[in-house]
Coordinates of C-alpha atoms and ligand atoms in Angstrom, one line a residue:
M107 CA -171.2 270.9 178.5
T108 CA -172.0 273.9 180.7
G109 CA -169.4 276.4 180.0
K110 CA -169.4 279.2 177.4
A111 CA -167.5 276.9 174.9
Y112 CA -166.5 273.4 174.4
Q113 CA -165.0 271.2 171.8
K114 CA -167.1 268.7 169.8
C115 CA -166.2 266.0 167.3
I116 CA -167.7 266.7 163.7
N117 CA -168.7 263.3 163.1
P118 CA -172.5 263.0 163.8
D119 CA -172.2 259.5 164.6
C120 CA -169.6 260.2 167.4
G121 CA -170.4 263.9 168.5
A122 CA -168.0 263.5 171.5
E123 CA -167.5 266.7 173.7
F124 CA -164.8 268.0 175.5
E125 CA -163.8 271.0 177.7
C126 CA -162.0 273.9 176.0
R127 CA -159.1 273.0 178.5
A128 CA -158.9 269.4 177.1
V129 CA -155.8 269.0 174.6
T130 CA -156.4 265.9 172.6
D131 CA -153.7 264.1 170.6
G132 CA -153.1 266.1 167.4
F133 CA -156.5 268.1 168.2
K134 CA -158.4 264.9 166.9
C135 CA -161.4 263.3 168.5
P136 CA -159.8 260.4 170.8
K137 CA -162.8 258.4 170.2
C138 CA -163.1 258.5 166.4
G139 CA -160.0 260.4 165.1
E140 CA -162.2 263.1 163.3
L141 CA -161.5 266.8 163.4
L142 CA -162.8 268.8 166.4
D143 CA -164.9 272.1 166.4
V144 CA -165.2 274.9 169.1
R145 CA -168.8 275.2 169.8
Y146 CA -170.6 277.7 172.0
N147 CA -173.6 277.8 174.3
W148 CA -174.6 281.3 172.9
D149 CA -177.3 281.9 175.6
R150 CA -174.4 282.2 178.2
I151 CA -172.5 284.7 176.0
G152 CA -173.4 288.3 175.9
V153 CA -173.4 288.4 172.0
P154 CA -174.7 291.8 170.6
D155 CA -178.1 292.0 169.1
K156 CA -176.6 293.5 166.0
L157 CA -173.2 293.3 164.3
S158 CA -173.1 297.1 164.3
D159 CA -172.8 297.2 168.1
F160 CA -169.1 296.0 167.6
S161 CA -168.4 299.5 166.2
R162 CA -168.3 300.9 169.7
R163 CA -165.0 299.4 170.2
W164 CA -163.4 301.7 167.9
A165 CA -163.7 304.3 170.4
S166 CA -161.8 302.4 173.0
R167 CA -158.7 301.4 170.8
D168 CA -156.3 302.3 173.5
K169 CA -157.2 298.8 174.9
P170 CA -155.2 296.2 173.1
L171 CA -158.1 293.7 172.9
D172 CA -160.3 296.5 171.6
F173 CA -157.5 297.4 169.0
S174 CA -157.0 293.8 167.9
G175 CA -159.0 292.9 164.9
V176 CA -159.7 289.4 166.3
W177 CA -160.5 290.3 169.9
R178 CA -162.9 293.3 169.2
F179 CA -165.2 290.6 168.1
R180 CA -164.5 288.4 171.1
E181 CA -168.2 287.5 171.9
L182 CA -168.0 285.5 168.6
L183 CA -165.3 283.4 169.8
D184 CA -165.6 283.5 173.5
F185 CA -163.6 280.2 174.5
C186 CA -161.1 281.9 177.2
D187 CA -161.0 284.5 179.7
D188 CA -159.5 287.9 178.7
K189 CA -156.3 287.3 181.0
Y190 CA -155.1 284.6 178.6
K191 CA -155.9 286.4 175.4
V192 CA -152.8 287.2 173.2
T193 CA -152.5 289.9 170.7
I194 CA -149.7 291.8 168.9
G195 CA -152.0 294.1 166.9
E196 CA -153.4 291.7 164.2
G197 CA -156.2 292.3 162.1
Q198 CA -155.6 296.0 161.1
T199 CA -156.5 295.3 157.4
I200 CA -158.2 297.0 154.6
L201 CA -161.1 295.9 152.4
Q202 CA -160.3 297.9 149.1
Q203 CA -162.8 298.4 146.4
N204 CA -160.9 298.1 143.0
D205 CA -162.4 298.7 139.8
A206 CA -159.3 298.3 137.8
V207 CA -159.0 294.8 138.8
A208 CA -162.8 294.3 138.4
K209 CA -162.2 295.3 134.9
Y210 CA -159.5 292.6 134.4
V211 CA -162.0 289.9 135.8
D212 CA -165.0 291.3 133.7
M213 CA -167.0 292.7 136.5
Q214 CA -168.8 296.0 136.6
P215 CA -167.2 298.9 138.7
G216 CA -168.1 299.0 142.3
G217 CA -168.6 295.3 143.0
L218 CA -165.0 293.9 143.6
F219 CA -163.5 294.2 147.0
L220 CA -160.0 293.0 148.0
Q221 CA -159.3 291.9 151.6
Y222 CA -155.6 292.7 152.3
E223 CA -154.7 290.1 155.0
G224 CA -150.8 290.7 154.1
L225 CA -151.0 293.8 156.3
N226 CA -151.0 291.7 159.3
P227 CA -147.9 291.8 161.6
S228 CA -146.2 288.9 160.1
G229 CA -147.6 289.6 156.6
S230 CA -150.2 286.9 156.3
F231 CA -153.9 286.0 157.3
K232 CA -152.5 283.5 159.7
D233 CA -151.9 286.0 162.7
N234 CA -155.8 286.0 163.1
G235 CA -155.5 282.2 163.9
M236 CA -152.4 282.5 166.0
A237 CA -154.0 285.2 168.2
A238 CA -156.7 282.6 169.0
A239 CA -154.5 279.6 169.3
F240 CA -151.8 281.0 171.4
S241 CA -154.6 282.2 173.6
H242 CA -155.7 278.7 174.0
A243 CA -152.2 277.6 174.5
K244 CA -151.8 280.0 177.4
M245 CA -154.9 278.8 178.7
V246 CA -153.9 275.3 178.8
G247 CA -150.3 276.2 180.2
A248 CA -148.4 275.3 177.2
K249 CA -144.6 275.9 177.4
S250 CA -143.4 274.7 173.7
S251 CA -145.3 274.7 170.4
A252 CA -144.7 273.5 166.9
C253 CA -146.1 273.8 163.5
A254 CA -145.6 272.3 159.9
S255 CA -145.6 275.1 157.4
T256 CA -145.5 276.1 153.8
G257 CA -144.0 279.3 155.1
N258 CA -146.8 281.7 156.5
T259 CA -147.5 279.5 159.4
S260 CA -144.1 279.2 160.5
A261 CA -143.6 283.1 160.4
S262 CA -146.8 283.7 162.4
V263 CA -146.0 281.0 164.9
A264 CA -142.4 282.3 165.5
L265 CA -143.6 285.8 166.2
Y266 CA -146.6 284.9 168.5
A267 CA -144.6 282.2 170.3
H268 CA -141.9 284.6 171.4
S269 CA -144.4 287.4 172.1
C270 CA -146.1 285.1 174.7
G271 CA -142.9 283.4 176.0
L272 CA -143.5 279.9 174.3
K273 CA -140.6 278.1 172.7
C274 CA -141.3 277.0 169.0
T275 CA -140.2 274.7 166.3
V276 CA -141.3 274.9 162.8
F277 CA -141.2 272.1 160.2
I278 CA -140.8 273.1 156.6
G279 CA -140.2 270.9 153.5
S280 CA -136.8 271.2 151.9
G281 CA -136.5 273.9 149.0
R282 CA -140.3 274.3 149.0
I283 CA -140.7 277.5 151.0
A284 CA -140.6 281.3 149.6
F285 CA -137.6 283.1 150.7
G286 CA -139.5 285.8 152.6
K287 CA -141.1 283.5 154.7
L288 CA -138.0 281.4 155.6
S289 CA -136.4 284.7 156.5
Q290 CA -139.1 285.4 158.9
A291 CA -138.9 282.0 160.7
M292 CA -135.2 282.5 161.3
D293 CA -135.4 286.1 162.2
Y294 CA -138.2 285.8 164.8
G295 CA -135.9 283.2 166.3
A296 CA -137.9 279.9 165.6
Q297 CA -136.0 276.5 165.5
T298 CA -136.3 275.5 162.0
I299 CA -136.4 272.0 160.9
Q300 CA -136.1 271.5 157.2
I301 CA -137.4 268.0 156.4
Q302 CA -136.4 266.1 153.2
G303 CA -139.9 266.1 151.8
D304 CA -143.0 268.3 150.9
F305 CA -145.6 269.9 153.2
D306 CA -147.6 266.8 153.5
D307 CA -144.5 264.8 154.9
C308 CA -144.0 267.7 157.3
M309 CA -147.6 267.5 158.4
R310 CA -147.5 263.8 159.4
Q311 CA -144.1 264.3 161.3
V312 CA -145.2 267.4 163.3
Q313 CA -148.3 265.5 164.5
D314 CA -146.2 262.7 166.0
V315 CA -143.7 265.0 167.3
C316 CA -146.1 267.0 169.2
I317 CA -147.7 263.7 170.7
R318 CA -144.3 262.3 171.6
L319 CA -142.9 265.5 173.2
G320 CA -146.1 267.2 174.3
L321 CA -145.8 270.2 172.3
Y322 CA -148.7 272.6 171.6
L323 CA -149.7 271.9 167.9
L324 CA -150.4 275.0 165.8
N325 CA -151.5 273.7 162.5
S326 CA -155.1 274.4 161.4
L327 CA -156.0 271.0 162.8
N328 CA -156.3 273.2 165.8
P329 CA -159.9 274.3 166.0
F330 CA -158.9 277.4 168.0
R331 CA -157.0 278.7 165.3
L332 CA -160.0 278.6 162.9
E333 CA -161.9 280.5 165.6
G334 CA -159.7 283.4 165.0
Q335 CA -159.8 283.1 161.2
K336 CA -163.4 283.6 161.5
T337 CA -162.8 287.3 162.1
I338 CA -161.5 287.9 158.6
M339 CA -165.2 287.5 157.5
Y340 CA -166.5 290.0 160.3
R341 CA -164.0 292.7 159.2
I342 CA -165.1 292.3 155.5
I343 CA -168.9 292.5 156.8
E344 CA -167.8 295.6 159.0
Q345 CA -166.1 297.4 156.2
M346 CA -169.2 296.8 153.9
A347 CA -171.2 298.8 156.5
W348 CA -172.4 295.5 158.3
D349 CA -173.6 293.9 155.0
V350 CA -172.5 290.7 153.5
P351 CA -171.2 290.4 149.8
D352 CA -172.7 288.0 147.5
W353 CA -169.4 286.0 147.1
I354 CA -166.4 285.2 149.2
V355 CA -163.3 284.0 146.9
V356 CA -160.6 282.2 149.0
P357 CA -157.5 280.4 147.8
G358 CA -157.7 276.7 148.8
G359 CA -154.5 275.0 150.5
N360 CA -155.0 273.1 153.7
L361 CA -158.6 274.5 153.8
G362 CA -158.4 276.2 157.2
N363 CA -159.9 279.5 155.9
S364 CA -162.7 278.1 153.9
S365 CA -163.7 275.9 156.9
A366 CA -163.5 278.9 159.2
F367 CA -165.4 281.2 156.9
G368 CA -168.3 278.7 156.5
K369 CA -168.4 278.3 160.1
A370 CA -168.6 282.0 160.8
F371 CA -171.5 282.4 158.4
H372 CA -173.3 279.5 159.8
E373 CA -173.0 281.0 163.3
L374 CA -174.0 284.6 162.4
R375 CA -177.1 283.4 160.6
Q376 CA -177.8 281.0 163.5
L377 CA -177.5 284.0 165.8
G378 CA -179.7 286.1 163.7
L379 CA -177.0 288.6 163.1
I380 CA -176.9 288.2 159.2
E381 CA -180.0 287.6 157.0
R382 CA -178.1 285.7 154.3
I383 CA -175.0 283.8 153.8
P384 CA -172.8 284.6 150.9
R385 CA -171.8 282.0 148.4
M386 CA -168.1 280.9 148.5
A387 CA -165.6 279.9 145.9
I388 CA -162.6 278.0 146.7
I389 CA -159.9 278.2 144.3
N390 CA -157.0 275.5 144.1
A391 CA -154.0 275.6 142.0
T392 CA -153.9 272.8 139.3
G393 CA -150.8 271.3 140.6
A394 CA -152.5 270.9 143.9
D395 CA -156.1 270.4 143.1
T396 CA -157.3 267.7 145.5
L397 CA -160.4 269.5 146.7
N398 CA -161.3 270.4 142.9
D399 CA -160.8 266.9 141.9
L400 CA -162.8 265.4 144.9
V401 CA -165.8 267.8 144.8
N402 CA -166.2 268.3 141.0
N403 CA -165.1 264.9 139.5
K404 CA -165.7 262.6 142.3
K405 CA -168.8 264.4 143.5
L406 CA -167.6 264.3 147.2
V407 CA -170.1 266.1 149.5
W408 CA -170.7 266.8 153.2
N409 CA -173.8 264.8 153.5
G410 CA -174.8 265.9 157.0
G411 CA -171.3 264.9 158.2
R412 CA -171.4 261.4 156.9
V413 CA -168.7 262.1 154.2
D414 CA -167.8 259.1 152.0
R415 CA -164.6 258.2 153.6
A416 CA -163.8 255.6 151.0
V417 CA -163.6 258.2 148.1
I418 CA -161.0 260.1 150.1
D419 CA -158.9 256.9 151.1
N420 CA -158.9 255.7 147.5
Y421 CA -157.9 259.2 146.4
Y422 CA -155.0 259.5 148.7
A423 CA -154.1 255.6 148.1
D424 CA -153.7 256.5 144.5
L425 CA -151.6 259.6 145.3
T426 CA -149.3 257.4 147.3
A427 CA -149.0 254.8 144.7
R428 CA -148.2 257.5 141.9
S429 CA -145.6 259.0 144.3
F430 CA -147.4 262.3 143.8
S431 CA -146.2 265.4 145.0
P432 CA -148.1 268.7 144.7
H433 CA -146.3 271.3 142.4
T434 CA -147.5 275.0 142.1
C435 CA -145.7 278.4 142.2
A436 CA -148.3 279.4 144.8
S437 CA -146.4 277.5 147.5
A438 CA -148.7 278.5 150.2
I439 CA -151.4 276.2 148.8
E440 CA -149.0 273.5 147.5
I441 CA -150.9 270.8 149.5
S442 CA -152.4 267.6 148.3
R443 CA -153.8 266.0 151.5
P444 CA -155.7 269.1 153.1
V445 CA -156.3 268.5 156.9
N446 CA -159.5 270.5 157.0
L447 CA -161.1 268.6 153.9
K448 CA -164.3 267.6 155.9
K449 CA -164.9 271.0 157.5
C450 CA -164.4 272.6 154.2
L451 CA -167.0 270.2 152.6
R452 CA -169.3 271.5 155.5
A453 CA -168.4 275.1 154.4
I454 CA -169.2 274.5 150.9
D455 CA -172.6 273.0 152.1
V456 CA -173.2 276.1 154.1
C457 CA -172.3 278.6 151.7
N458 CA -173.6 276.6 148.5
G459 CA -169.8 277.0 147.6
V460 CA -168.2 276.1 144.3
V461 CA -164.5 274.9 143.6
R462 CA -162.3 275.6 140.8
A463 CA -158.5 275.1 139.9
V464 CA -156.4 277.6 138.2
T465 CA -153.1 277.3 136.3
D466 CA -149.7 278.8 137.6
E467 CA -149.7 281.1 134.6
E468 CA -153.3 282.5 135.5
I469 CA -152.0 283.0 139.2
C470 CA -148.9 284.7 138.0
D471 CA -150.8 287.1 135.7
A472 CA -153.4 287.9 138.2
K473 CA -150.9 288.6 140.8
A474 CA -149.2 291.1 138.5
I475 CA -152.6 292.8 138.0
I476 CA -153.2 292.9 141.8
G477 CA -149.6 294.5 142.1
K478 CA -150.1 296.8 139.4
Y479 CA -153.6 298.2 140.4
G480 CA -153.7 297.1 144.1
L481 CA -151.4 296.7 147.1
G482 CA -150.0 293.4 145.7
C483 CA -150.1 290.0 147.2
E484 CA -148.3 286.7 147.3
P485 CA -149.0 284.0 144.6
A486 CA -151.5 282.0 146.4
S487 CA -153.6 285.2 147.0
A488 CA -153.9 285.8 143.4
A489 CA -155.6 282.4 142.7
T490 CA -158.7 284.3 144.0
I491 CA -158.6 286.7 141.1
A492 CA -157.6 284.1 138.7
G493 CA -160.5 281.9 140.0
L494 CA -163.1 284.9 139.9
R495 CA -162.0 285.6 136.3
R496 CA -162.7 281.9 135.4
L497 CA -166.2 282.0 137.2
R498 CA -167.0 285.3 135.4
S499 CA -166.2 283.7 132.1
E500 CA -168.6 280.6 133.1
G501 CA -171.4 282.9 134.2
V502 CA -171.4 281.5 137.6
I503 CA -170.7 285.0 139.1
A504 CA -172.6 287.8 137.6
A505 CA -170.9 291.1 136.5
D506 CA -173.0 293.1 138.9
Q507 CA -172.5 290.9 142.2
R508 CA -170.4 292.0 145.1
V509 CA -167.6 289.9 145.5
A510 CA -164.8 290.0 148.3
C511 CA -161.5 288.3 147.5
V512 CA -159.4 287.2 150.4
L513 CA -155.7 288.1 149.6
T514 CA -154.0 286.0 152.2
G515 CA -150.5 287.2 152.0
H516 CA -148.1 290.2 151.5
P517 CA -146.3 290.5 148.0
L518 CA -142.7 290.5 149.9
K519 CA -143.3 286.8 151.0
D520 CA -142.2 285.5 147.9
P521 CA -139.8 288.2 146.1
N522 CA -138.3 285.5 143.9
L523 CA -141.3 284.8 142.1
T524 CA -142.2 288.4 141.4
V525 CA -138.6 289.4 140.5
N526 CA -138.5 286.2 137.9
Y527 CA -142.0 287.0 136.4
H528 CA -141.0 290.6 135.5
K529 CA -137.2 290.2 134.9
E530 CA -137.6 287.0 132.8
R531 CA -140.6 288.3 131.0
Q532 CA -142.6 285.3 132.1
G533 CA -146.2 286.5 131.5
Q534 CA -148.3 289.0 129.7
F535 CA -147.9 291.8 132.3
S536 CA -144.2 291.4 133.0
N537 CA -142.6 294.8 133.5
P538 CA -138.9 294.3 133.3
P539 CA -136.1 296.9 134.3
I540 CA -134.6 298.5 131.2
E541 CA -130.8 298.4 131.2
A542 CA -129.3 301.9 130.2
P543 CA -125.9 303.2 129.8
N544 CA -124.5 305.7 132.2
D545 CA -125.2 308.5 130.0
L546 CA -127.8 311.2 130.5
E547 CA -129.0 311.6 127.0
E548 CA -129.6 307.9 126.6
I549 CA -131.4 307.8 129.7
I550 CA -133.7 310.6 129.0
R551 CA -134.4 308.9 125.8
L552 CA -135.7 305.8 127.5
I553 CA -138.0 307.5 129.9
K554 CA -141.8 307.2 128.7
Ligands
ZN37 ZN1 -165.4 261.5 167.4

């Protein structure tokens, strides 16, 4: 491949390559059915000698591509011309050092950082990926798009689709989507199809629908989306004065983020732009813990790309035989057949990663702590803090290490869970409203 970028099958025994303009069925390798990567001929791209060179774009933030938290790192995801690039101002996020939350997870002051991806335009990290994927959609001349979603993807797709003139249809499971997210999809004008089933059912349907109707698929099977999600790591490094943390902690659902982060660090190391790769912790919910089970119990590994397919096939066959449907209050990661499983195994290999699963109770308590002492987050995001607390108690992460937790979505994404947690006193940090008579003296007595 002679261009700046191309697509390549991740199966080392296949390794088929395609131009970036090629759109394969379901973004899978037409030769072997595996996932595709976006790869770069770095010597044809003017990548800066050092990451701090990207700082200069802060001076030209009147230009939309320099303002974008995705495209101001454009040399690191150089797969399309500027004329196709889509931005709605994504990636204006904050990395907050938070000592109060550090205390909750038993870490020393100064070492815990919270990356608030909920500050994106649609309120979740998905906007990073959509800026990239919709740019690719424009590059290939797509007119209509579709995705399956636990909620955040549908909100982000709907917002981007209409900002760049594409039609969009989103598939969601019935009764399995947080209200904030459903309200966004409808408000942003998406055609919303609620399928009787869970996310995994939606995922299977949307792939077939896209092939039959020629719609542009925006799930994280789409390798261009993951290119945008790499920039979350660039922004963390940027906000740490171009240094890398010791650990990245990320929720594990469809595993697009962990896959993208591992790829980002691998490329930065390859380019000599970082000296070491941070370790990564991926946190499942116990009710949707496929990755945790496969990695920790079945010992599934990347193995240079030759992943033991039989282990995965048997695991999924067992889920089917048991009619297993994942269940967690963290709806964004309520997924039992993660589409990016193999890329995630690669990321674990690259980042010397670990996987843990935490209970809904741990997630809800951690969420209340992030709300009380930080800027808040949706339930799935809080799996990071619950997981970090676990890894601290196990001694896997040391108290004096520097840890960045990716808080993927905004607290208003799932208001029902938050209201129930507090009003119904469901956890140890519940903060319910106090009922008072319409009487001044009584009210004054109640105020602490
Ligand atoms: Zn292949």
